[in-house]
Coordinates of C-alpha atoms in Angstrom, one line a residue:
M1 CA 232.4 103.5 95.1
S2 CA 229.6 101.3 96.4
S3 CA 228.8 101.2 100.1
T4 CA 230.1 97.7 100.3
S5 CA 233.4 98.7 98.8
A6 CA 233.7 101.7 101.0
S7 CA 233.1 99.6 104.2
T8 CA 235.6 97.0 103.0
S9 CA 238.2 99.7 102.4
A10 CA 237.4 101.1 105.8
D11 CA 237.8 97.7 107.4
A12 CA 241.1 97.2 105.7
G13 CA 242.3 100.6 106.9
E14 CA 241.2 99.8 110.5
S15 CA 243.5 96.8 110.6
D16 CA 246.5 99.1 111.0
T17 CA 245.1 100.9 114.0
G18 CA 246.0 98.4 116.7
K19 CA 247.4 95.0 117.7
H20 CA 245.6 91.8 116.8
N21 CA 246.5 88.6 118.4
G22 CA 244.6 85.5 117.3
A23 CA 241.9 85.8 119.9
A24 CA 241.4 89.5 119.2
I25 CA 241.0 88.8 115.5
L26 CA 238.3 86.2 116.2
R27 CA 236.5 88.6 118.5
R28 CA 236.6 91.4 115.9
V29 CA 235.1 89.0 113.3
L30 CA 232.1 88.4 115.6
V31 CA 231.7 92.0 116.6
R32 CA 231.7 93.5 113.0
N33 CA 229.2 90.8 111.9
R34 CA 227.1 91.0 115.0
G35 CA 223.9 92.0 113.1
P36 CA 223.7 89.2 110.6
L37 CA 225.1 86.7 113.1
A38 CA 222.5 87.7 115.7
I39 CA 219.6 87.2 113.2
G40 CA 221.1 84.0 111.9
T41 CA 221.7 82.6 115.4
V42 CA 218.1 83.3 116.5
L43 CA 216.8 81.6 113.4
V44 CA 218.9 78.4 113.8
C45 CA 218.0 78.3 117.5
V46 CA 214.3 78.4 116.4
H47 CA 215.1 75.6 114.0
Q48 CA 216.7 73.5 116.9
L49 CA 213.7 74.3 119.2
A50 CA 211.4 73.1 116.4
E51 CA 213.5 70.0 116.0
T52 CA 213.2 69.3 119.7
A53 CA 209.5 69.9 119.6
V54 CA 209.0 67.2 116.9
P55 CA 209.4 64.1 119.1
I56 CA 207.5 65.8 121.9
S57 CA 204.6 66.5 119.5
I58 CA 204.7 62.8 118.3
G59 CA 204.5 61.7 121.9
V60 CA 201.6 64.0 122.6
I61 CA 199.7 62.8 119.5
I62 CA 200.1 59.2 120.6
D63 CA 198.9 59.9 124.2
R64 CA 196.0 62.3 123.3
A65 CA 194.9 61.2 119.9
I66 CA 195.9 57.6 119.0
E67 CA 195.4 56.0 122.4
T68 CA 192.0 57.8 122.8
S69 CA 191.0 57.2 119.2
D70 CA 190.2 60.9 118.8
T71 CA 190.1 61.5 115.0
T72 CA 189.7 65.2 115.3
A73 CA 192.6 65.5 117.6
L74 CA 194.7 63.4 115.3
V75 CA 193.9 65.5 112.3
V76 CA 194.6 68.8 114.2
S77 CA 197.8 67.3 115.6
I78 CA 199.1 66.2 112.2
C79 CA 198.4 69.6 110.7
A80 CA 200.2 71.3 113.6
L81 CA 203.1 68.9 113.1
G82 CA 203.2 69.9 109.4
V83 CA 203.3 73.6 110.4
L84 CA 206.2 72.7 112.8
F85 CA 208.1 71.1 110.0
L86 CA 207.5 74.1 107.7
M87 CA 208.7 76.4 110.5
L88 CA 211.9 74.5 111.2
T89 CA 212.8 74.2 107.5
A90 CA 212.2 77.9 106.8
A91 CA 214.2 78.9 110.0
W92 CA 217.1 76.8 108.9
R93 CA 217.3 78.1 105.4
L94 CA 217.0 81.7 106.4
G95 CA 219.4 81.4 109.3
A96 CA 222.0 79.5 107.3
R97 CA 221.8 82.2 104.6
F98 CA 222.6 84.9 107.1
I99 CA 225.4 82.9 108.7
V100 CA 227.1 81.7 105.5
K101 CA 226.8 85.2 103.9
A102 CA 228.5 86.7 107.0
M103 CA 231.2 84.0 106.9
E104 CA 232.0 84.5 103.2
E105 CA 232.0 88.3 103.5
E106 CA 234.3 88.1 106.5
S107 CA 236.7 85.8 104.6
H108 CA 236.8 88.4 101.9
R109 CA 237.5 91.2 104.3
L110 CA 240.3 89.3 106.0
R111 CA 241.9 88.6 102.6
L112 CA 241.7 92.3 101.9
E113 CA 243.2 93.2 105.3
V114 CA 246.1 90.9 104.8
A115 CA 246.7 92.0 101.2
H116 CA 246.5 95.7 102.4
R117 CA 249.1 95.0 105.1
I118 CA 251.4 93.1 102.8
L119 CA 251.2 95.8 100.1
D120 CA 251.6 98.7 102.5
P121 CA 254.2 101.1 101.0
R122 CA 256.0 101.2 104.3
G123 CA 256.7 97.4 104.0
V124 CA 256.0 94.8 106.6
R125 CA 258.6 93.3 109.0
T126 CA 258.0 89.6 108.8
D127 CA 260.0 86.4 108.3
L128 CA 257.3 84.9 106.2
R129 CA 258.1 84.3 102.5
A130 CA 255.9 85.1 99.6
G131 CA 254.3 81.7 99.4
E132 CA 253.6 81.7 103.1
L133 CA 252.0 85.1 102.9
L134 CA 249.9 83.8 100.1
T135 CA 248.7 80.9 102.3
V136 CA 247.9 83.4 105.1
S137 CA 245.9 85.6 102.8
T138 CA 243.9 82.6 101.4
S139 CA 243.4 79.5 103.5
D140 CA 244.2 81.1 106.9
A141 CA 241.7 83.9 106.1
E142 CA 239.1 81.4 105.2
H143 CA 239.6 79.2 108.3
T144 CA 239.5 82.3 110.6
S145 CA 236.1 83.2 109.2
W146 CA 234.8 79.8 110.4
I147 CA 234.3 81.5 113.8
A148 CA 231.2 83.2 112.2
D149 CA 229.8 79.7 111.7
I150 CA 231.1 78.0 114.9
V151 CA 229.5 80.4 117.4
P152 CA 225.9 80.3 115.9
R153 CA 226.2 76.5 115.7
A154 CA 227.4 76.3 119.3
V155 CA 224.5 78.5 120.5
A156 CA 222.0 76.5 118.5
A157 CA 223.3 73.1 119.7
S158 CA 223.3 74.4 123.3
T159 CA 219.8 75.6 122.9
A160 CA 218.7 72.1 121.6
A161 CA 220.5 70.4 124.5
V162 CA 218.9 72.7 127.1
A163 CA 215.4 72.3 125.5
S164 CA 215.9 68.5 125.4
A165 CA 216.9 68.4 129.0
I166 CA 213.9 70.6 130.1
A167 CA 211.6 68.3 128.2
L168 CA 213.1 65.2 129.8
L169 CA 212.9 66.9 133.2
W170 CA 209.2 67.5 132.6
I171 CA 208.7 63.8 131.8
D172 CA 211.0 62.4 134.5
V173 CA 213.5 64.2 136.7
P174 CA 216.3 61.5 136.5
L175 CA 216.1 61.5 132.7
G176 CA 216.6 65.3 132.6
L177 CA 219.4 65.2 135.1
A178 CA 221.2 62.6 133.1
V179 CA 221.3 65.1 130.2
L180 CA 222.1 68.1 132.3
I181 CA 224.9 66.4 134.1
G182 CA 226.2 64.1 131.4
T183 CA 226.5 66.8 128.7
P184 CA 229.0 69.2 130.5
V185 CA 231.0 66.2 131.8
I186 CA 231.4 64.8 128.3
L187 CA 232.3 68.2 126.8
G188 CA 234.7 69.0 129.6
L189 CA 236.6 65.7 129.0
L190 CA 236.7 66.2 125.3
Q191 CA 237.8 69.8 125.6
R192 CA 241.1 68.6 127.1
A193 CA 242.1 67.4 123.6
A194 CA 241.5 70.8 122.0
P195 CA 245.0 72.2 122.7
L196 CA 246.5 69.2 120.9
I197 CA 244.4 69.7 117.9
T198 CA 245.2 73.4 117.9
S199 CA 248.9 72.7 118.0
R200 CA 248.7 70.2 115.1
A201 CA 246.5 72.4 113.1
K202 CA 249.0 75.3 113.4
G203 CA 251.8 72.9 112.5
Q204 CA 249.8 71.8 109.4
Q205 CA 249.2 75.4 108.3
E206 CA 252.9 76.2 108.7
S207 CA 254.0 73.2 106.7
I208 CA 251.6 73.9 103.9
A209 CA 252.8 77.5 103.9
R210 CA 256.4 76.4 103.6
A211 CA 255.4 74.1 100.7
S212 CA 253.7 77.1 99.0
A213 CA 256.7 79.3 99.6
T214 CA 259.0 76.8 98.1
A215 CA 256.7 76.3 95.1
T216 CA 256.6 80.0 94.6
D217 CA 260.4 80.3 94.7
L218 CA 260.9 77.4 92.3
V219 CA 258.3 78.7 89.8
S220 CA 259.8 82.2 89.8
G221 CA 263.3 80.8 89.3
L222 CA 262.4 78.1 86.8
R223 CA 264.2 79.6 83.8
P224 CA 267.6 79.9 85.6
L225 CA 267.1 76.5 87.1
R226 CA 266.7 75.0 83.7
G227 CA 269.8 77.0 82.5
I228 CA 272.0 75.3 85.1
G229 CA 270.3 71.9 84.9
A230 CA 269.1 72.0 88.5
E231 CA 265.6 70.7 87.8
A232 CA 266.1 67.4 89.6
S233 CA 267.6 69.1 92.7
A234 CA 264.7 71.6 92.8
S235 CA 262.1 68.9 92.4
E236 CA 263.7 66.9 95.2
R237 CA 263.6 70.0 97.4
Y238 CA 259.9 70.6 96.7
R239 CA 259.2 66.8 97.1
K240 CA 260.7 67.0 100.6
V241 CA 258.6 70.0 101.8
S242 CA 255.5 68.5 100.1
R243 CA 256.0 65.2 102.0
D244 CA 256.4 67.1 105.2
A245 CA 253.2 69.0 104.5
L246 CA 251.4 65.7 103.7
A247 CA 252.7 64.1 106.9
S248 CA 251.5 67.1 108.9
T249 CA 248.1 67.1 107.2
I250 CA 247.7 63.3 107.8
D251 CA 248.8 63.8 111.4
T252 CA 246.2 66.5 112.0
A253 CA 243.5 64.6 110.2
R254 CA 244.3 61.5 112.3
A255 CA 244.0 63.5 115.6
T256 CA 240.8 65.2 114.4
S257 CA 239.2 61.9 113.2
I258 CA 240.0 60.2 116.5
Y259 CA 238.5 63.1 118.4
T260 CA 235.4 63.2 116.2
G261 CA 234.9 59.4 116.5
L262 CA 235.4 59.4 120.2
S263 CA 233.0 62.3 120.7
T264 CA 230.3 60.7 118.5
T265 CA 230.6 57.4 120.3
I266 CA 230.3 58.9 123.7
S267 CA 227.3 61.0 122.5
A268 CA 225.6 58.0 121.1
L269 CA 226.3 56.0 124.3
L270 CA 224.6 58.8 126.4
A271 CA 221.6 58.8 124.1
V272 CA 221.3 55.0 124.3
A273 CA 221.6 55.1 128.1
I274 CA 218.8 57.7 128.3
A275 CA 216.6 55.6 125.9
G276 CA 217.3 52.5 127.9
L277 CA 216.4 54.2 131.2
A278 CA 213.2 55.5 129.7
G279 CA 212.3 52.0 128.6
Y280 CA 212.8 50.7 132.1
F281 CA 210.6 53.5 133.5
A282 CA 207.9 52.7 131.0
L283 CA 207.9 49.1 132.1
Q284 CA 207.5 50.2 135.6
G285 CA 204.6 52.5 134.6
R286 CA 206.4 55.7 135.6
I287 CA 206.0 57.2 132.1
T288 CA 203.4 56.6 129.3
V289 CA 203.9 55.0 125.9
G290 CA 203.8 58.5 124.3
E291 CA 206.4 59.8 126.8
L292 CA 208.5 56.7 126.1
I293 CA 208.4 57.5 122.3
T294 CA 209.2 61.2 123.1
V295 CA 212.2 60.2 125.2
V296 CA 213.5 57.8 122.5
G297 CA 213.0 60.5 119.8
L298 CA 214.7 63.1 121.9
A299 CA 217.6 60.7 122.7
Q300 CA 218.0 60.0 119.0
F301 CA 217.8 63.7 118.1
F302 CA 220.1 64.6 121.0
I303 CA 223.0 62.8 119.4
E304 CA 223.3 65.5 116.7
P305 CA 223.6 68.7 119.0
L306 CA 225.8 66.9 121.5
G307 CA 228.0 65.5 118.7
L308 CA 228.2 69.0 117.3
L309 CA 229.1 70.5 120.6
A310 CA 231.8 67.9 121.0
S311 CA 233.2 68.5 117.5
L312 CA 233.2 72.3 117.5
P313 CA 236.4 72.6 119.6
G314 CA 238.2 70.9 116.8
Y315 CA 237.0 73.4 114.3
F316 CA 237.6 76.2 116.7
A317 CA 241.2 74.9 117.1
V318 CA 241.7 75.3 113.4
A319 CA 240.2 78.8 113.3
R320 CA 242.3 79.9 116.3
A321 CA 245.5 78.5 114.7
S322 CA 244.8 80.3 111.5
S323 CA 243.9 83.6 113.3
D324 CA 247.3 83.4 115.1
R325 CA 248.9 83.2 111.7
L326 CA 246.9 86.2 110.5
A327 CA 248.2 88.0 113.5
L328 CA 251.8 87.4 112.4
V329 CA 251.0 89.7 109.4
L330 CA 248.5 92.1 110.9
D331 CA 250.6 92.7 114.0
A332 CA 253.8 93.0 112.0
E333 CA 255.5 96.4 112.4
P334 CA 256.0 98.5 109.3
I335 CA 259.6 98.6 108.1
L336 CA 259.5 102.3 107.4
K337 CA 258.4 105.0 109.8
A338 CA 256.3 107.9 108.5
G339 CA 258.3 111.1 108.0
S340 CA 256.9 114.6 108.1
V341 CA 258.8 116.5 105.3
T342 CA 256.5 117.0 102.3
D343 CA 258.6 119.2 100.0
L344 CA 262.2 119.4 98.8
D345 CA 264.3 122.3 97.6
G346 CA 266.9 120.3 95.6
T347 CA 267.6 116.9 94.0
D348 CA 271.3 116.4 95.1
L349 CA 271.9 113.1 96.8
T350 CA 274.3 112.5 99.6
L351 CA 275.5 109.3 101.3
D352 CA 277.2 109.8 104.6
G353 CA 279.1 107.0 106.4
I354 CA 276.9 104.2 105.0
E355 CA 277.5 100.8 106.6
F356 CA 275.3 98.0 105.4
R357 CA 276.1 94.4 104.6
T358 CA 279.5 94.7 102.9
L359 CA 279.6 98.5 102.8
A360 CA 282.1 99.7 105.4
G361 CA 281.5 103.5 105.4
V362 CA 280.6 104.9 102.0
D363 CA 280.6 108.7 101.5
L364 CA 279.5 110.2 98.2
H365 CA 277.7 113.2 96.8
C366 CA 275.8 113.4 93.5
A367 CA 275.0 116.9 92.5
A368 CA 271.6 117.9 91.2
G369 CA 271.4 117.2 87.5
E370 CA 274.5 115.0 87.5
L371 CA 274.7 111.7 85.7
L372 CA 276.9 109.7 88.1
G373 CA 278.3 106.2 87.5
I374 CA 279.2 103.8 90.3
V375 CA 281.5 100.9 89.7
A376 CA 281.5 98.2 92.4
Y377 CA 284.3 95.8 92.1
Q378 CA 282.5 93.3 94.3
P379 CA 278.9 92.8 93.0
Q380 CA 277.6 92.5 96.6
D381 CA 278.7 96.2 97.2
G382 CA 276.5 97.2 94.3
E383 CA 273.5 95.2 95.6
A384 CA 274.0 96.8 99.0
L385 CA 274.1 100.3 97.6
A386 CA 271.0 99.8 95.5
A387 CA 269.2 98.5 98.7
V388 CA 270.2 101.5 100.8
L389 CA 269.2 104.0 98.0
S390 CA 265.9 102.3 97.5
G391 CA 264.6 103.8 100.7
Q392 CA 263.0 100.5 101.6
L393 CA 265.3 99.7 104.6
A394 CA 264.4 100.6 108.1
S395 CA 266.7 103.2 109.6
D396 CA 268.0 100.7 112.2
E397 CA 269.1 98.3 109.4
Y398 CA 272.0 100.4 108.4
R399 CA 274.3 103.0 109.8
G400 CA 274.8 106.5 108.2
S401 CA 272.4 108.6 106.4
V402 CA 270.9 109.1 102.9
S403 CA 269.6 112.5 102.0
V404 CA 268.1 114.3 99.0
G405 CA 268.1 118.0 98.9
G406 CA 269.6 118.0 102.4
V407 CA 266.6 116.0 103.8
S408 CA 267.1 112.5 105.1
L409 CA 265.1 109.8 103.5
S410 CA 263.8 108.7 106.9
D411 CA 262.4 112.2 107.5
M412 CA 260.5 112.4 104.3
D413 CA 256.8 111.7 103.9
L414 CA 256.5 108.3 102.2
T415 CA 254.7 109.8 99.2
L416 CA 257.4 112.4 98.7
S417 CA 260.1 109.7 99.1
R418 CA 258.5 107.5 96.5
R419 CA 257.9 110.4 94.1
T420 CA 261.5 111.7 94.5
V421 CA 263.7 108.6 94.3
L422 CA 263.2 105.5 92.1
V423 CA 265.6 102.6 92.2
E424 CA 265.2 100.1 89.3
P425 CA 266.7 96.8 90.6
H426 CA 268.9 94.5 88.6
I427 CA 266.1 92.0 88.2
S428 CA 262.6 93.5 87.6
D429 CA 259.4 91.6 87.2
L430 CA 256.5 92.5 84.9
F431 CA 252.9 92.0 85.6
G432 CA 250.5 89.7 83.8
G433 CA 248.6 91.9 81.2
T434 CA 249.7 93.8 78.2
L435 CA 252.9 95.8 77.4
A436 CA 250.8 99.0 77.7
S437 CA 249.4 98.1 81.1
N438 CA 252.9 97.3 82.4
L439 CA 254.4 100.6 81.0
E440 CA 251.5 102.7 82.4
A441 CA 251.4 101.0 85.8
G442 CA 252.8 104.0 87.5
G443 CA 250.2 106.4 86.0
A444 CA 252.8 108.0 83.7
P445 CA 251.6 110.4 81.0
T446 CA 251.2 108.6 77.6
A447 CA 252.8 111.7 75.9
D448 CA 256.2 110.5 77.2
L449 CA 255.7 106.9 76.1
A450 CA 257.4 107.2 72.7
K451 CA 260.5 108.9 74.2
A452 CA 260.8 106.3 77.0
L453 CA 260.4 103.4 74.5
S454 CA 263.1 104.9 72.3
A455 CA 265.5 105.7 75.2
S456 CA 265.3 102.1 76.6
A457 CA 265.3 100.4 73.1
A458 CA 262.0 98.9 74.1
A459 CA 260.5 100.3 70.9
D460 CA 262.1 97.3 69.2
V461 CA 260.1 94.9 71.5
V462 CA 256.8 96.7 70.6
D463 CA 257.6 96.8 66.9
S464 CA 258.6 93.2 66.7
H465 CA 255.1 91.9 67.5
P466 CA 251.9 92.5 65.5
D467 CA 249.9 93.4 68.6
G468 CA 252.4 96.1 69.5
L469 CA 251.5 97.6 72.9
E470 CA 248.6 95.2 73.3
L471 CA 250.9 92.2 73.3
E472 CA 249.9 89.9 76.2
V473 CA 252.6 89.5 78.8
T474 CA 252.4 86.5 81.2
D475 CA 253.1 86.7 84.9
R476 CA 256.6 88.0 85.7
G477 CA 257.1 88.7 82.0
A478 CA 258.0 85.0 81.4
S479 CA 256.7 85.2 77.8
L480 CA 259.5 87.7 77.0
S481 CA 263.2 87.1 76.7
G482 CA 265.5 88.4 79.4
G483 CA 266.6 91.3 77.2
Q484 CA 263.1 92.3 76.2
R485 CA 261.9 92.1 79.8
Q486 CA 264.8 94.3 80.9
R487 CA 264.1 96.9 78.3
V488 CA 260.4 97.1 79.1
A489 CA 261.2 97.5 82.8
L490 CA 263.7 100.2 82.0
A491 CA 261.1 102.1 79.9
R492 CA 258.6 101.8 82.8
A493 CA 261.2 103.3 85.1
L494 CA 262.1 106.2 82.7
L495 CA 258.4 107.0 82.3
A496 CA 258.1 107.7 86.0
R497 CA 260.3 110.8 85.5
T498 CA 261.4 110.9 89.2
P499 CA 263.9 113.6 90.1
V500 CA 266.4 111.0 91.4
M501 CA 266.8 107.7 89.5
V502 CA 269.1 104.8 90.4
L503 CA 269.6 102.1 87.7
H504 CA 271.3 99.0 88.8
D505 CA 272.9 97.1 85.9
P506 CA 270.0 97.9 83.5
T507 CA 271.6 96.4 80.4
T508 CA 273.1 93.1 81.4
A509 CA 270.8 91.1 79.1
V510 CA 271.2 93.1 75.9
D511 CA 273.8 93.1 73.2
A512 CA 276.6 95.7 72.9
V513 CA 274.9 97.7 70.1
T514 CA 271.6 98.0 72.0
E515 CA 273.5 98.8 75.2
A516 CA 275.2 101.8 73.5
S517 CA 271.8 103.0 72.2
I518 CA 270.3 102.7 75.7
A519 CA 273.2 104.6 77.3
E520 CA 272.7 107.5 74.8
G521 CA 269.0 107.3 75.3
I522 CA 269.2 107.6 79.1
A523 CA 271.6 110.5 78.9
Q524 CA 269.4 112.3 76.3
L525 CA 266.0 111.7 78.1
R526 CA 267.2 112.4 81.6
H527 CA 269.8 115.2 81.0
A528 CA 269.2 116.9 77.7
H529 CA 265.5 117.9 78.0
P530 CA 264.5 121.4 79.2
N531 CA 264.3 120.2 82.8
G532 CA 267.5 118.1 82.6
G533 CA 269.3 120.3 85.1
R534 CA 267.0 119.0 87.8
S535 CA 267.2 115.3 87.0
T536 CA 269.8 113.3 89.0
T537 CA 270.7 109.8 87.7
I538 CA 273.0 107.2 89.2
L539 CA 274.1 104.2 87.2
I540 CA 275.4 101.3 89.3
T541 CA 277.2 99.3 86.5
S542 CA 280.5 98.1 85.0
S543 CA 279.3 98.7 81.5
P544 CA 281.8 100.8 79.5
A545 CA 278.9 102.1 77.3
L546 CA 276.9 103.4 80.2
L547 CA 279.9 104.7 82.0
A548 CA 281.0 106.6 78.9
V549 CA 278.0 108.9 79.1
T550 CA 278.3 109.7 82.8
D551 CA 279.7 113.0 84.1
R552 CA 281.7 111.3 86.8
V553 CA 282.5 107.8 88.1
I554 CA 282.9 106.6 91.7
V555 CA 284.6 103.3 92.3
V556 CA 283.7 101.3 95.4
D557 CA 286.1 98.5 96.5
R558 CA 285.7 96.3 99.5
G559 CA 282.9 98.5 100.9
V560 CA 284.5 101.9 100.6
V561 CA 285.0 104.6 97.9
A562 CA 288.4 103.8 96.3
A563 CA 288.6 106.2 93.4
V564 CA 286.7 109.1 91.8
G565 CA 287.1 110.6 88.3
T566 CA 285.6 110.6 84.8
H567 CA 285.4 107.3 82.9
N568 CA 288.2 108.3 80.5
E569 CA 290.5 109.4 83.3
L570 CA 290.0 106.2 85.3
A571 CA 290.4 104.1 82.2
A572 CA 293.7 105.8 81.4
T573 CA 295.2 105.8 84.9
D574 CA 293.7 103.0 87.0
E575 CA 294.7 99.5 86.1
N576 CA 292.1 97.9 88.4
Y577 CA 289.4 100.0 86.8
R578 CA 290.5 99.0 83.3
G579 CA 290.4 95.3 84.4
A580 CA 286.9 95.6 85.8
V581 CA 285.4 97.7 83.1
L582 CA 287.4 97.3 79.8
R583 CA 287.7 93.6 79.9

């Protein structure tokens, strides 16, 4: 790993060590880039001082060379002016390079920090949707990094303003006082508008994030939307949030443009007033012609730093609003607490008094090595059971306990929990890449690949394409049919070889023949191999083919366990079971 990568990883890890409100994040950006920013700030200040020196030099040339007709002084002065221009150009280019490099690297670090936090295996407790998180990790991270540019610009502009005021004081005290007094008064008045811009910028970012979240939801659900003919309704929904985002953006742009126009106008009026006062003093003989030209030049130059100082609060408002949104993610508590148990003695699974969503107190035990079927008459009960067994719920989100080998999931080390229990949800997404990269995503040994493909009937998917395992898969597996996607996801889960596996409706998108093959494949792979006695498998399903290979079936009705027995026993004696399974 390169030093840059190492430091980036360290920075990402450090983001979990404490709280970060928006102001703290901005401070941290400045502190960890203090070296490059210090160098860049010094250089751009040198550039501004050199810019200030240009009109002063021109005034001196007029007074000491042109009015005295001193050719030698004129040549020397012009050469010195050339050196001055060379210095200011070099200082700007080098300073801007340090500052821009720091800003871009910081934007990258912030993106990594947000991604690191979002992808934390412990989860992140936030109300932000996927599209909103995407906006936070991209545009908000970029806008927050602006602080690395805002501060050097503010220091450089202040340096120019102070240098101009000193030069004017040297020429004439009232001229210098006009700058020294007028500048803070103008900035103070304009600063009163900063909270309004901050509020509107934050609202703009939130509306854009909502539009991104809606777009993400619609794209991910495009196929089912087409299936039910809901494209028009979905389009109207996105059109509404998009219009809201546009209105918010225009509102923010309007406020910013009014602020910028006002600050520029006031800055220009101050410069004109200074130049006019200098002209009056020249007519009275209080200042020379060279000094008049210097004052006019400084007044014209002064518009730029003063205008910059006046506009920076608007940019700071955007950076602060974005940093506050970053804090929503970086400050979010993890859903899961770190447990301390790092080893287990068994693979039996027990649910004791589980109350969650529609579950009203579920008690069940699955022995080590057992292939257990669970039939939920109400689909929401099956969804709730899968969610609880996944180990991705905080302990305060449900009542009761889930334990494996006598150890509660909440007490397990996260690595142990993930290595022990795998819940394959009803709808699984595939990643963009190849079939091979999706199947091997969990680092499973390739020696088990053929067995997993056969057990899940995903071998048919591989064999049906000339590219085989190198077949390109688009994002979320959209290039595959529902049944193909389901079989590949099942193969990926089987490859993980976790001691406890929960499969929730793994065959809803395949035909009856394939379903029977998969049922037999799961039973053979998980419970007929030499280590089969240690593998525990739970099938949450109403498929008769899958239930037929189970050792025992538990029926859940209205949130509680309603019946227990083998598939054949329940099919023969329980009318409700027959109606739900053998329909």
